[in-house]
Protein backbone atom coordinates (compact mmCIF):
# COMPACT_ATOMS: atom_id res chain seq x y z
CA UNK A 1 0.00 0.00 0.00
CA UNK A 2 2.81 2.41 0.94
CA UNK A 3 4.79 1.70 -2.24
CA UNK A 4 1.66 1.94 -4.40
CA UNK A 5 0.69 5.31 -2.91
CA UNK A 6 4.15 6.86 -2.53
CA UNK A 7 5.83 5.19 -5.53
CA UNK A 8 5.68 8.27 -7.73
CA UNK A 9 6.93 10.43 -4.86
CA UNK A 10 9.96 8.15 -4.40
CA UNK A 11 10.65 8.25 -8.15
CA UNK A 12 10.36 12.05 -8.33
CA UNK A 13 12.63 12.34 -5.29
CA UNK A 14 15.34 10.26 -6.95
CA UNK A 15 15.09 12.16 -10.24
CA UNK A 16 14.96 15.52 -8.48
CA UNK A 17 18.04 14.84 -6.36
CA UNK A 18 19.99 13.58 -9.38
CA UNK A 19 19.00 16.72 -11.29
CA UNK A 20 20.09 18.84 -8.31
CA UNK A 21 23.55 17.22 -8.30
CA UNK A 22 23.93 17.69 -12.06
CA UNK A 23 22.78 21.32 -11.86
CA UNK A 24 24.35 22.55 -8.63
CA UNK A 25 26.68 19.81 -7.38
CA UNK A 26 26.44 18.41 -3.87
CA UNK A 27 25.60 21.87 -2.55
CA UNK A 28 22.55 21.83 -4.82
CA UNK A 29 21.71 18.34 -3.52
CA UNK A 30 21.69 19.64 0.07
CA UNK A 31 19.56 22.68 -0.78
CA UNK A 32 16.94 20.59 -2.60
CA UNK A 33 16.80 18.08 0.28
CA UNK A 34 16.27 20.88 2.82
CA UNK A 35 13.58 22.53 0.68
CA UNK A 36 11.75 19.20 0.32
CA UNK A 37 11.65 18.73 4.10
CA UNK A 38 10.56 22.36 4.55
CA UNK A 39 7.66 21.94 2.14
CA UNK A 40 6.46 18.69 3.73
CA UNK A 41 6.61 20.10 7.28
CA UNK A 42 4.76 23.28 6.29
CA UNK A 43 2.10 21.45 4.27
CA UNK A 44 1.17 18.44 6.42
CA UNK A 45 -1.98 20.24 7.56
CA UNK A 46 -2.75 20.83 3.89
CA UNK A 47 -2.74 17.05 3.29
CA UNK A 48 -5.16 16.43 6.16
CA UNK A 49 -7.63 19.07 4.96
CA UNK A 50 -7.32 17.89 1.35
CA UNK A 51 -8.08 14.33 2.45
CA UNK A 52 -11.32 15.46 4.07
CA UNK A 53 -12.45 16.87 0.72
CA UNK A 54 -10.92 14.23 -1.55
CA UNK A 55 -12.68 11.33 0.18
CA UNK A 56 -16.00 12.73 -1.07
CA UNK A 57 -14.86 12.49 -4.71
CA UNK A 58 -15.05 9.44 -6.94
CA UNK A 59 -12.03 7.44 -8.16
CA UNK A 60 -11.80 9.35 -11.46
CA UNK A 61 -11.44 12.74 -9.79
CA UNK A 62 -9.03 11.34 -7.24
CA UNK A 63 -6.82 10.30 -10.18
CA UNK A 64 -7.21 13.77 -11.71
CA UNK A 65 -6.06 15.24 -8.39
CA UNK A 66 -2.93 13.08 -8.53
CA UNK A 67 -2.12 13.73 -12.20
CA UNK A 68 -3.30 17.11 -13.50
CA UNK A 69 -3.46 18.42 -9.94
CA UNK A 70 0.18 17.63 -9.25
CA UNK A 71 1.23 19.33 -12.49
CA UNK A 72 -0.58 22.46 -11.34
CA UNK A 73 0.94 22.19 -7.87
CA UNK A 74 4.53 21.56 -8.98
CA UNK A 75 4.85 23.58 -12.18
CA UNK A 76 2.16 26.15 -11.47
CA UNK A 77 2.73 27.14 -7.85
CA UNK A 78 6.36 26.11 -7.36
CA UNK A 79 7.78 27.33 -10.70
CA UNK A 80 5.38 29.64 -12.55
CA UNK A 81 4.00 31.44 -9.48
CA UNK A 82 7.33 32.89 -8.25
CA UNK A 83 8.06 34.14 -11.77
CA UNK A 84 4.53 35.55 -12.08
CA UNK A 85 5.04 37.48 -8.84
CA UNK A 86 8.05 39.21 -10.34
CA UNK A 87 6.30 39.85 -13.65
CA UNK A 88 3.34 41.55 -11.97
CA UNK A 89 5.20 43.45 -9.25
CA UNK A 90 7.95 44.70 -11.56
CA UNK A 91 5.61 45.13 -14.55
CA UNK A 92 7.77 42.86 -16.70
CA UNK A 93 6.85 40.46 -19.46
CA UNK A 94 6.90 36.71 -18.66
CA UNK A 95 10.07 36.13 -20.72
CA UNK A 96 11.84 39.06 -19.03
CA UNK A 97 10.81 37.71 -15.61
CA UNK A 98 12.22 34.26 -16.45
CA UNK A 99 15.49 35.79 -17.65
CA UNK A 100 15.68 37.81 -14.44
CA UNK A 101 15.08 34.69 -12.33
CA UNK A 102 17.86 32.82 -14.13
CA UNK A 103 20.41 35.59 -14.67
CA UNK A 104 19.91 38.11 -11.84
CA UNK A 105 18.91 36.05 -8.83
CA UNK A 106 19.54 38.76 -6.25
CA UNK A 107 17.23 41.21 -8.01
CA UNK A 108 14.67 38.44 -8.44
CA UNK A 109 14.70 37.67 -4.70
CA UNK A 110 14.36 41.38 -3.93
CA UNK A 111 11.23 41.72 -6.08
CA UNK A 112 9.61 38.62 -4.59
CA UNK A 113 10.33 39.82 -1.05
CA UNK A 114 8.82 43.23 -1.84
CA UNK A 115 5.68 41.49 -3.18
CA UNK A 116 5.27 39.47 0.04
CA UNK A 117 2.65 41.78 1.66
CA UNK A 118 0.18 41.25 -1.18
CA UNK A 119 0.84 37.50 -1.26
CA UNK A 120 0.42 37.22 2.52
CA UNK A 121 -2.83 39.20 2.47
CA UNK A 122 -4.35 37.08 -0.31
CA UNK A 123 -3.32 33.74 1.17
CA UNK A 124 -4.02 34.81 4.74
CA UNK A 125 -7.61 35.83 3.98
CA UNK A 126 -8.32 32.66 1.98
CA UNK A 127 -7.02 30.42 4.77
CA UNK A 128 -8.70 32.50 7.47
CA UNK A 129 -12.10 31.96 5.81
CA UNK A 130 -11.52 28.20 5.75
CA UNK A 131 -10.75 28.25 9.47
CA UNK A 132 -13.67 30.50 10.43
CA UNK A 133 -16.22 28.53 8.42
CA UNK A 134 -14.98 25.35 10.10
CA UNK A 135 -15.13 26.56 13.72
CA UNK A 136 -18.48 28.31 13.25
CA UNK A 137 -20.11 25.12 11.97
CA UNK A 138 -21.94 22.99 14.52
CA UNK A 139 -20.34 19.53 14.41
CA UNK A 140 -21.39 16.35 16.12
CA UNK A 141 -17.78 15.55 17.07
CA UNK A 142 -16.02 18.34 18.96
CA UNK A 143 -12.36 18.37 19.89
CA UNK A 144 -11.97 21.47 22.09
CA UNK A 145 -15.59 21.37 23.23
CA UNK A 146 -15.43 24.38 25.59
CA UNK A 147 -14.28 26.55 22.70
CA UNK A 148 -16.19 24.94 19.84
CA UNK A 149 -19.65 24.89 21.45
CA UNK A 150 -19.95 28.69 21.87
CA UNK A 151 -18.36 29.26 18.44
CA UNK A 152 -20.95 26.96 16.87
CA UNK A 153 -23.71 29.04 18.47
CA UNK A 154 -22.15 32.25 17.14
CA UNK A 155 -21.97 30.60 13.72
CA UNK A 156 -25.75 30.80 13.44
CA UNK A 157 -25.33 34.50 12.69
CA UNK A 158 -25.35 34.93 8.89
CA UNK A 159 -22.09 36.06 7.25
CA UNK A 160 -20.28 36.28 10.61
CA UNK A 161 -17.11 34.71 9.21
CA UNK A 162 -16.99 37.26 6.38
CA UNK A 163 -17.46 40.15 8.81
CA UNK A 164 -14.69 38.92 11.10
CA UNK A 165 -12.35 38.33 8.16
CA UNK A 166 -12.94 41.85 6.83
CA UNK A 167 -12.38 43.35 10.29
CA UNK A 168 -9.06 41.51 10.60
CA UNK A 169 -8.11 42.63 7.10
CA UNK A 170 -8.81 46.27 7.99
CA UNK A 171 -6.75 45.92 11.16
CA UNK A 172 -3.88 44.37 9.18
CA UNK A 173 -4.05 47.07 6.50
CA UNK A 174 -4.01 49.90 9.07
CA UNK A 175 -1.31 48.40 11.32
CA UNK A 176 1.04 45.82 9.81
CA UNK A 177 0.74 47.13 6.25
CA UNK A 178 1.66 50.68 7.29
CA UNK A 179 5.19 49.42 7.90
CA UNK A 180 5.42 46.37 5.66
CA UNK A 181 8.68 44.45 5.61
CA UNK A 182 10.71 44.91 2.42
CA UNK A 183 13.94 43.59 0.96
CA UNK A 184 17.07 44.60 2.88
CA UNK A 185 15.22 45.17 6.16
CA UNK A 186 13.42 48.32 5.02
CA UNK A 187 9.71 49.09 5.45
CA UNK A 188 7.08 50.69 3.24
CA UNK A 189 3.41 51.68 3.40
CA UNK A 190 1.51 48.85 1.63
CA UNK A 191 -1.94 49.48 3.13
CA UNK A 192 -3.73 49.85 -0.20
CA UNK A 193 -2.00 46.80 -1.71
CA UNK A 194 -2.77 44.64 1.31
CA UNK A 195 -6.41 45.75 1.35
CA UNK A 196 -6.94 44.97 -2.34
CA UNK A 197 -5.11 41.64 -2.15
CA UNK A 198 -7.02 40.60 0.96
CA UNK A 199 -10.36 41.40 -0.66
CA UNK A 200 -9.25 39.41 -3.72
CA UNK A 201 -8.46 36.43 -1.46
CA UNK A 202 -11.85 36.71 0.20
CA UNK A 203 -13.67 36.92 -3.14
CA UNK A 204 -11.73 33.91 -4.46
CA UNK A 205 -12.77 31.85 -1.45
CA UNK A 206 -16.43 32.88 -1.72
CA UNK A 207 -16.60 32.17 -5.47
CA UNK A 208 -14.73 28.87 -5.57
CA UNK A 209 -16.06 27.57 -2.25
CA UNK A 210 -19.57 28.77 -3.08
CA UNK A 211 -19.65 27.02 -6.45
CA UNK A 212 -18.28 23.83 -4.93
CA UNK A 213 -20.89 23.89 -2.19
CA UNK A 214 -23.68 24.74 -4.62
CA UNK A 215 -23.05 21.79 -6.88
CA UNK A 216 -22.48 19.50 -3.92
CA UNK A 217 -25.86 20.47 -2.50
CA UNK A 218 -27.51 19.92 -5.85
CA UNK A 219 -26.48 16.29 -5.59
CA UNK A 220 -28.04 15.78 -2.18
CA UNK A 221 -31.39 14.71 -3.61
CA UNK A 222 -29.66 12.29 -5.95
CA UNK A 223 -27.55 10.92 -3.11
CA UNK A 224 -30.63 10.42 -0.96
CA UNK A 225 -32.19 8.44 -3.78
CA UNK A 226 -29.01 6.37 -4.12
CA UNK A 227 -28.98 5.74 -0.37
CA UNK A 228 -32.51 4.44 -0.61
CA UNK A 229 -31.37 2.09 -3.38
CA UNK A 230 -28.47 0.99 -1.18
CA UNK A 231 -30.87 0.18 1.63
CA UNK A 232 -32.91 -1.94 -0.75
CA UNK A 233 -29.69 -3.64 -1.89
CA UNK A 234 -28.78 -4.47 1.72
CA UNK A 235 -32.14 -6.06 2.28
CA UNK A 236 -31.77 -8.17 -0.85
CA UNK A 237 -28.19 -9.16 0.02
CA UNK A 238 -26.54 -7.32 -2.89
CA UNK A 239 -23.17 -5.58 -2.68
CA UNK A 240 -23.36 -1.97 -1.49
CA UNK A 241 -21.01 0.72 -2.86
CA UNK A 242 -20.31 4.06 -1.25
CA UNK A 243 -21.64 7.22 -2.85
CA UNK A 244 -18.88 9.41 -4.27
CA UNK A 245 -19.24 12.88 -5.74
CA UNK A 246 -18.63 13.26 -9.46
CA UNK A 247 -19.55 15.56 -12.34
CA UNK A 248 -19.71 19.33 -11.84
CA UNK A 249 -19.63 19.02 -8.07
CA UNK A 250 -16.34 17.10 -8.21
CA UNK A 251 -14.91 19.60 -10.71
CA UNK A 252 -15.53 22.56 -8.44
CA UNK A 253 -14.30 20.62 -5.42
CA UNK A 254 -11.14 19.89 -7.45
CA UNK A 255 -10.86 23.61 -8.26
CA UNK A 256 -11.31 24.41 -4.57
CA UNK A 257 -8.53 21.95 -3.69
CA UNK A 258 -6.16 23.61 -6.16
CA UNK A 259 -6.83 27.11 -4.79
CA UNK A 260 -6.44 25.72 -1.26
CA UNK A 261 -3.10 24.16 -2.20
CA UNK A 262 -2.01 27.45 -3.76
CA UNK A 263 -2.78 29.32 -0.54
CA UNK A 264 -0.86 26.77 1.52
CA UNK A 265 2.13 27.00 -0.79
CA UNK A 266 2.58 30.76 -0.32
CA UNK A 267 4.58 30.39 2.89
CA UNK A 268 6.67 27.58 1.41
CA UNK A 269 7.55 29.58 -1.70
CA UNK A 270 8.39 32.71 0.25
CA UNK A 271 10.24 30.74 2.93
CA UNK A 272 12.34 29.03 0.27
CA UNK A 273 14.06 32.35 -0.46
CA UNK A 274 15.60 32.18 3.00
CA UNK A 275 17.50 29.11 1.76
CA UNK A 276 18.15 29.87 -1.93
CA UNK A 277 17.25 32.36 -4.64
CA UNK A 278 17.97 29.87 -7.42
CA UNK A 279 14.64 29.26 -9.16
CA UNK A 280 15.71 25.84 -10.50
CA UNK A 281 16.75 24.43 -7.11
CA UNK A 282 13.66 25.98 -5.55
CA UNK A 283 11.35 24.30 -8.07
CA UNK A 284 13.07 20.94 -7.57
CA UNK A 285 12.91 21.03 -3.78
CA UNK A 286 9.38 22.38 -3.43
CA UNK A 287 8.18 20.09 -6.23
CA UNK A 288 9.45 16.99 -4.40
CA UNK A 289 7.73 18.17 -1.23
CA UNK A 290 4.48 18.80 -3.11
CA UNK A 291 4.52 15.24 -4.45
CA UNK A 292 4.71 13.83 -0.91
CA UNK A 293 1.87 16.07 0.24
CA UNK A 294 -0.28 14.75 -2.64
CA UNK A 295 0.62 11.13 -1.89
CA UNK A 296 -0.02 11.63 1.82
CA UNK A 297 -3.46 13.03 1.01
CA UNK A 298 -4.38 9.93 -1.00
CA UNK A 299 -2.93 7.66 1.71
CA UNK A 300 -5.11 9.28 4.37
CA UNK A 301 -8.18 8.76 2.17
CA UNK A 302 -7.48 5.13 1.26
CA UNK A 303 -6.54 4.12 4.79
CA UNK A 304 -9.57 5.86 6.29
CA UNK A 305 -7.28 7.64 8.75
CA UNK A 306 -9.64 10.59 9.21
CA UNK A 307 -12.41 8.18 10.22
CA UNK A 308 -10.17 6.42 12.73
CA UNK A 309 -8.60 9.59 14.17
CA UNK A 310 -11.55 11.95 14.21
CA UNK A 311 -9.77 15.00 15.66
CA UNK A 312 -7.12 15.18 12.93
CA UNK A 313 -9.31 17.36 10.74
CA UNK A 314 -9.90 19.69 13.68
CA UNK A 315 -6.17 19.99 14.34
CA UNK A 316 -5.48 20.72 10.69
CA UNK A 317 -8.06 23.51 10.60
CA UNK A 318 -6.64 25.08 13.77
CA UNK A 319 -3.24 24.92 12.06
CA UNK A 320 -4.80 26.71 9.08
CA UNK A 321 -6.07 29.44 11.41
CA UNK A 322 -2.61 29.80 12.94
CA UNK A 323 -1.02 29.97 9.48
CA UNK A 324 -3.51 32.65 8.40
CA UNK A 325 -2.58 34.80 11.41
CA UNK A 326 1.14 34.21 10.81
CA UNK A 327 0.78 35.31 7.18
CA UNK A 328 -0.98 38.54 8.20
CA UNK A 329 1.58 39.29 10.91
CA UNK A 330 4.43 38.53 8.47
CA UNK A 331 3.36 41.55 6.42
CA UNK A 332 5.39 43.62 8.87
CA UNK A 333 7.49 41.13 10.81
CA UNK A 334 9.75 38.35 9.59
CA UNK A 335 8.48 35.01 10.96
CA UNK A 336 11.01 32.13 10.87
CA UNK A 337 9.81 29.17 8.79
CA UNK A 338 10.64 26.87 11.71
CA UNK A 339 7.92 28.54 13.80
CA UNK A 340 5.37 28.21 11.01
CA UNK A 341 6.11 24.54 10.55
CA UNK A 342 6.29 23.69 14.26
CA UNK A 343 2.94 25.34 15.04
CA UNK A 344 1.18 23.21 12.42
CA UNK A 345 2.94 20.00 13.45
CA UNK A 346 2.22 20.65 17.15
CA UNK A 347 -1.50 21.23 16.59
CA UNK A 348 -1.90 18.17 14.36
CA UNK A 349 0.17 16.05 16.75
CA UNK A 350 -2.02 17.18 19.64
CA UNK A 351 -5.20 16.32 17.74
CA UNK A 352 -3.74 12.92 16.78
CA UNK A 353 -2.94 12.09 20.40
CA UNK A 354 -6.41 13.26 21.45
CA UNK A 355 -7.90 10.92 18.84
CA UNK A 356 -5.89 7.98 20.21
CA UNK A 357 -7.07 8.73 23.75
CA UNK A 358 -10.66 8.93 22.52
CA UNK A 359 -10.38 5.58 20.74
CA UNK A 360 -8.88 3.96 23.86
CA UNK A 361 -11.66 5.36 26.04
CA UNK A 362 -14.34 4.04 23.66
CA UNK A 363 -12.66 0.61 23.56
CA UNK A 364 -12.46 0.52 27.38
CA UNK A 365 -16.15 1.36 27.71
CA UNK A 366 -17.05 -1.35 25.22
CA UNK A 367 -15.07 -3.93 27.25
CA UNK A 368 -16.88 -2.88 30.44
CA UNK A 369 -20.27 -3.23 28.69
CA UNK A 370 -19.30 -6.64 27.31
CA UNK A 371 -18.31 -7.83 30.76
CA UNK A 372 -21.60 -6.63 32.23
CA UNK A 373 -23.50 -8.35 29.42
XYZ file of C-alpha atoms in Angstrom:
373
model
C 0.000 0.000 0.000
C 2.805 2.413 0.936
C 4.786 1.698 -2.243
C 1.661 1.945 -4.402
C 0.692 5.306 -2.909
C 4.148 6.860 -2.530
C 5.826 5.187 -5.526
C 5.675 8.274 -7.734
C 6.932 10.433 -4.863
C 9.959 8.155 -4.400
C 10.652 8.248 -8.149
C 10.357 12.052 -8.332
C 12.627 12.344 -5.286
C 15.340 10.257 -6.953
C 15.094 12.165 -10.241
C 14.961 15.522 -8.482
C 18.041 14.842 -6.362
C 19.994 13.580 -9.380
C 18.999 16.721 -11.292
C 20.085 18.835 -8.307
C 23.553 17.225 -8.302
C 23.934 17.694 -12.060
C 22.784 21.322 -11.863
C 24.346 22.546 -8.629
C 26.676 19.810 -7.384
C 26.438 18.412 -3.871
C 25.596 21.875 -2.550
C 22.547 21.831 -4.823
C 21.707 18.345 -3.517
C 21.690 19.643 0.072
C 19.565 22.679 -0.778
C 16.944 20.587 -2.600
C 16.797 18.083 0.278
C 16.266 20.884 2.817
C 13.578 22.532 0.683
C 11.754 19.200 0.321
C 11.653 18.725 4.100
C 10.562 22.360 4.554
C 7.658 21.943 2.135
C 6.463 18.689 3.733
C 6.612 20.100 7.277
C 4.760 23.279 6.294
C 2.095 21.449 4.269
C 1.168 18.442 6.420
C -1.982 20.243 7.563
C -2.750 20.828 3.886
C -2.739 17.053 3.291
C -5.156 16.433 6.160
C -7.630 19.069 4.960
C -7.322 17.893 1.353
C -8.079 14.334 2.452
C -11.317 15.461 4.069
C -12.451 16.872 0.718
C -10.918 14.232 -1.551
C -12.684 11.333 0.180
C -16.004 12.731 -1.075
C -14.864 12.493 -4.707
C -15.054 9.440 -6.943
C -12.034 7.438 -8.158
C -11.801 9.346 -11.463
C -11.442 12.737 -9.791
C -9.032 11.337 -7.241
C -6.825 10.300 -10.181
C -7.215 13.771 -11.713
C -6.062 15.240 -8.394
C -2.928 13.083 -8.529
C -2.119 13.732 -12.202
C -3.302 17.111 -13.499
C -3.459 18.418 -9.944
C 0.176 17.631 -9.249
C 1.232 19.331 -12.492
C -0.576 22.461 -11.345
C 0.940 22.185 -7.875
C 4.535 21.564 -8.976
C 4.847 23.582 -12.177
C 2.160 26.154 -11.469
C 2.732 27.144 -7.854
C 6.358 26.110 -7.364
C 7.782 27.326 -10.695
C 5.377 29.642 -12.550
C 4.001 31.435 -9.478
C 7.332 32.892 -8.246
C 8.057 34.139 -11.767
C 4.532 35.549 -12.076
C 5.044 37.482 -8.836
C 8.053 39.211 -10.336
C 6.304 39.851 -13.645
C 3.340 41.551 -11.970
C 5.197 43.451 -9.246
C 7.953 44.705 -11.559
C 5.613 45.128 -14.548
C 7.768 42.864 -16.698
C 6.848 40.460 -19.456
C 6.899 36.709 -18.662
C 10.065 36.132 -20.722
C 11.845 39.056 -19.033
C 10.813 37.712 -15.615
C 12.219 34.261 -16.446
C 15.491 35.793 -17.649
C 15.675 37.811 -14.436
C 15.084 34.686 -12.330
C 17.864 32.817 -14.131
C 20.406 35.586 -14.666
C 19.913 38.114 -11.835
C 18.915 36.047 -8.831
C 19.537 38.760 -6.245
C 17.230 41.213 -8.005
C 14.665 38.437 -8.443
C 14.699 37.672 -4.705
C 14.359 41.378 -3.934
C 11.229 41.722 -6.083
C 9.612 38.619 -4.587
C 10.326 39.824 -1.048
C 8.817 43.227 -1.836
C 5.682 41.489 -3.182
C 5.267 39.466 0.039
C 2.646 41.776 1.660
C 0.176 41.254 -1.178
C 0.836 37.497 -1.258
C 0.422 37.217 2.519
C -2.829 39.202 2.465
C -4.353 37.083 -0.312
C -3.319 33.740 1.169
C -4.020 34.812 4.741
C -7.610 35.829 3.976
C -8.321 32.663 1.985
C -7.017 30.420 4.771
C -8.701 32.500 7.470
C -12.097 31.959 5.807
C -11.517 28.204 5.748
C -10.753 28.246 9.474
C -13.671 30.496 10.427
C -16.225 28.525 8.420
C -14.984 25.345 10.103
C -15.126 26.561 13.718
C -18.484 28.311 13.248
C -20.107 25.117 11.975
C -21.945 22.986 14.522
C -20.341 19.535 14.405
C -21.386 16.353 16.118
C -17.783 15.551 17.071
C -16.017 18.344 18.955
C -12.356 18.366 19.888
C -11.975 21.469 22.094
C -15.594 21.370 23.233
C -15.427 24.379 25.594
C -14.285 26.548 22.696
C -16.186 24.945 19.837
C -19.651 24.888 21.449
C -19.949 28.694 21.868
C -18.364 29.259 18.442
C -20.950 26.955 16.871
C -23.712 29.041 18.472
C -22.154 32.253 17.142
C -21.968 30.598 13.721
C -25.755 30.796 13.438
C -25.330 34.503 12.685
C -25.349 34.929 8.889
C -22.090 36.062 7.252
C -20.283 36.279 10.614
C -17.106 34.708 9.213
C -16.992 37.261 6.376
C -17.464 40.147 8.806
C -14.692 38.921 11.104
C -12.353 38.328 8.160
C -12.945 41.851 6.833
C -12.376 43.349 10.286
C -9.059 41.505 10.604
C -8.107 42.635 7.099
C -8.810 46.267 7.989
C -6.751 45.918 11.164
C -3.882 44.372 9.183
C -4.052 47.071 6.504
C -4.012 49.899 9.065
C -1.314 48.402 11.320
C 1.043 45.818 9.813
C 0.739 47.132 6.251
C 1.662 50.683 7.285
C 5.190 49.423 7.899
C 5.417 46.370 5.664
C 8.680 44.446 5.609
C 10.706 44.908 2.422
C 13.942 43.593 0.959
C 17.071 44.597 2.885
C 15.217 45.173 6.162
C 13.423 48.320 5.020
C 9.714 49.093 5.454
C 7.079 50.691 3.242
C 3.412 51.676 3.403
C 1.510 48.846 1.629
C -1.936 49.479 3.129
C -3.733 49.849 -0.198
C -2.001 46.805 -1.714
C -2.765 44.638 1.312
C -6.406 45.751 1.353
C -6.935 44.972 -2.338
C -5.107 41.637 -2.155
C -7.019 40.598 0.961
C -10.363 41.401 -0.661
C -9.252 39.405 -3.718
C -8.456 36.435 -1.461
C -11.851 36.706 0.200
C -13.674 36.919 -3.140
C -11.727 33.914 -4.457
C -12.770 31.853 -1.453
C -16.427 32.880 -1.718
C -16.597 32.170 -5.469
C -14.733 28.870 -5.566
C -16.059 27.567 -2.246
C -19.572 28.768 -3.080
C -19.651 27.023 -6.451
C -18.282 23.832 -4.930
C -20.894 23.892 -2.186
C -23.682 24.740 -4.621
C -23.045 21.788 -6.885
C -22.484 19.502 -3.922
C -25.856 20.468 -2.498
C -27.513 19.919 -5.849
C -26.480 16.293 -5.593
C -28.038 15.777 -2.176
C -31.390 14.706 -3.605
C -29.664 12.289 -5.952
C -27.550 10.915 -3.111
C -30.631 10.419 -0.955
C -32.191 8.443 -3.780
C -29.007 6.367 -4.118
C -28.976 5.740 -0.372
C -32.510 4.437 -0.612
C -31.368 2.090 -3.377
C -28.467 0.987 -1.184
C -30.872 0.183 1.625
C -32.914 -1.936 -0.748
C -29.694 -3.638 -1.887
C -28.783 -4.474 1.720
C -32.145 -6.062 2.279
C -31.774 -8.166 -0.850
C -28.195 -9.162 0.022
C -26.536 -7.322 -2.895
C -23.169 -5.582 -2.680
C -23.364 -1.968 -1.490
C -21.007 0.719 -2.858
C -20.310 4.064 -1.245
C -21.639 7.218 -2.848
C -18.882 9.414 -4.273
C -19.241 12.879 -5.738
C -18.632 13.258 -9.464
C -19.548 15.564 -12.344
C -19.714 19.333 -11.843
C -19.626 19.022 -8.066
C -16.342 17.104 -8.206
C -14.907 19.604 -10.715
C -15.531 22.557 -8.436
C -14.300 20.616 -5.422
C -11.136 19.891 -7.445
C -10.862 23.613 -8.261
C -11.310 24.415 -4.575
C -8.528 21.954 -3.688
C -6.159 23.612 -6.163
C -6.830 27.111 -4.790
C -6.437 25.725 -1.265
C -3.097 24.162 -2.204
C -2.013 27.452 -3.755
C -2.781 29.321 -0.536
C -0.863 26.769 1.524
C 2.127 26.996 -0.793
C 2.576 30.758 -0.322
C 4.580 30.391 2.889
C 6.667 27.576 1.412
C 7.550 29.575 -1.703
C 8.394 32.709 0.247
C 10.236 30.739 2.931
C 12.336 29.031 0.269
C 14.059 32.349 -0.457
C 15.605 32.182 3.004
C 17.498 29.115 1.756
C 18.152 29.870 -1.930
C 17.246 32.356 -4.638
C 17.970 29.866 -7.419
C 14.637 29.261 -9.163
C 15.709 25.844 -10.499
C 16.746 24.432 -7.109
C 13.662 25.983 -5.552
C 11.349 24.302 -8.066
C 13.069 20.936 -7.571
C 12.910 21.033 -3.778
C 9.375 22.376 -3.431
C 8.182 20.087 -6.233
C 9.450 16.987 -4.403
C 7.732 18.175 -1.232
C 4.481 18.804 -3.111
C 4.524 15.235 -4.447
C 4.708 13.830 -0.905
C 1.867 16.068 0.238
C -0.282 14.750 -2.636
C 0.621 11.127 -1.886
C -0.022 11.629 1.819
C -3.461 13.032 1.010
C -4.385 9.930 -0.997
C -2.925 7.657 1.710
C -5.110 9.280 4.366
C -8.180 8.762 2.165
C -7.476 5.131 1.256
C -6.542 4.123 4.790
C -9.571 5.855 6.288
C -7.282 7.636 8.748
C -9.643 10.586 9.208
C -12.412 8.178 10.222
C -10.166 6.418 12.735
C -8.600 9.591 14.165
C -11.552 11.952 14.211
C -9.774 14.997 15.665
C -7.123 15.175 12.933
C -9.313 17.365 10.741
C -9.900 19.695 13.680
C -6.173 19.987 14.342
C -5.481 20.720 10.687
C -8.056 23.511 10.601
C -6.641 25.077 13.766
C -3.237 24.917 12.059
C -4.802 26.711 9.085
C -6.071 29.439 11.410
C -2.612 29.796 12.942
C -1.018 29.971 9.482
C -3.510 32.651 8.402
C -2.580 34.798 11.415
C 1.138 34.212 10.807
C 0.780 35.313 7.183
C -0.976 38.539 8.196
C 1.584 39.294 10.908
C 4.425 38.527 8.466
C 3.358 41.545 6.416
C 5.387 43.621 8.869
C 7.493 41.135 10.812
C 9.746 38.348 9.585
C 8.479 35.012 10.959
C 11.008 32.130 10.866
C 9.813 29.172 8.790
C 10.642 26.875 11.713
C 7.923 28.542 13.798
C 5.372 28.211 11.009
C 6.115 24.535 10.555
C 6.287 23.693 14.258
C 2.942 25.342 15.041
C 1.184 23.215 12.421
C 2.945 19.996 13.447
C 2.223 20.652 17.149
C -1.505 21.230 16.588
C -1.895 18.171 14.355
C 0.170 16.052 16.748
C -2.018 17.177 19.644
C -5.199 16.324 17.739
C -3.745 12.920 16.779
C -2.939 12.095 20.403
C -6.414 13.263 21.447
C -7.904 10.920 18.842
C -5.889 7.979 20.205
C -7.069 8.730 23.747
C -10.656 8.933 22.523
C -10.376 5.580 20.741
C -8.883 3.958 23.859
C -11.655 5.364 26.038
C -14.335 4.037 23.665
C -12.659 0.609 23.564
C -12.458 0.525 27.377
C -16.151 1.364 27.713
C -17.051 -1.351 25.224
C -15.066 -3.927 27.255
C -16.884 -2.880 30.437
C -20.266 -3.231 28.693
C -19.297 -6.641 27.309
C -18.308 -7.827 30.764
C -21.599 -6.625 32.230
C -23.505 -8.352 29.419
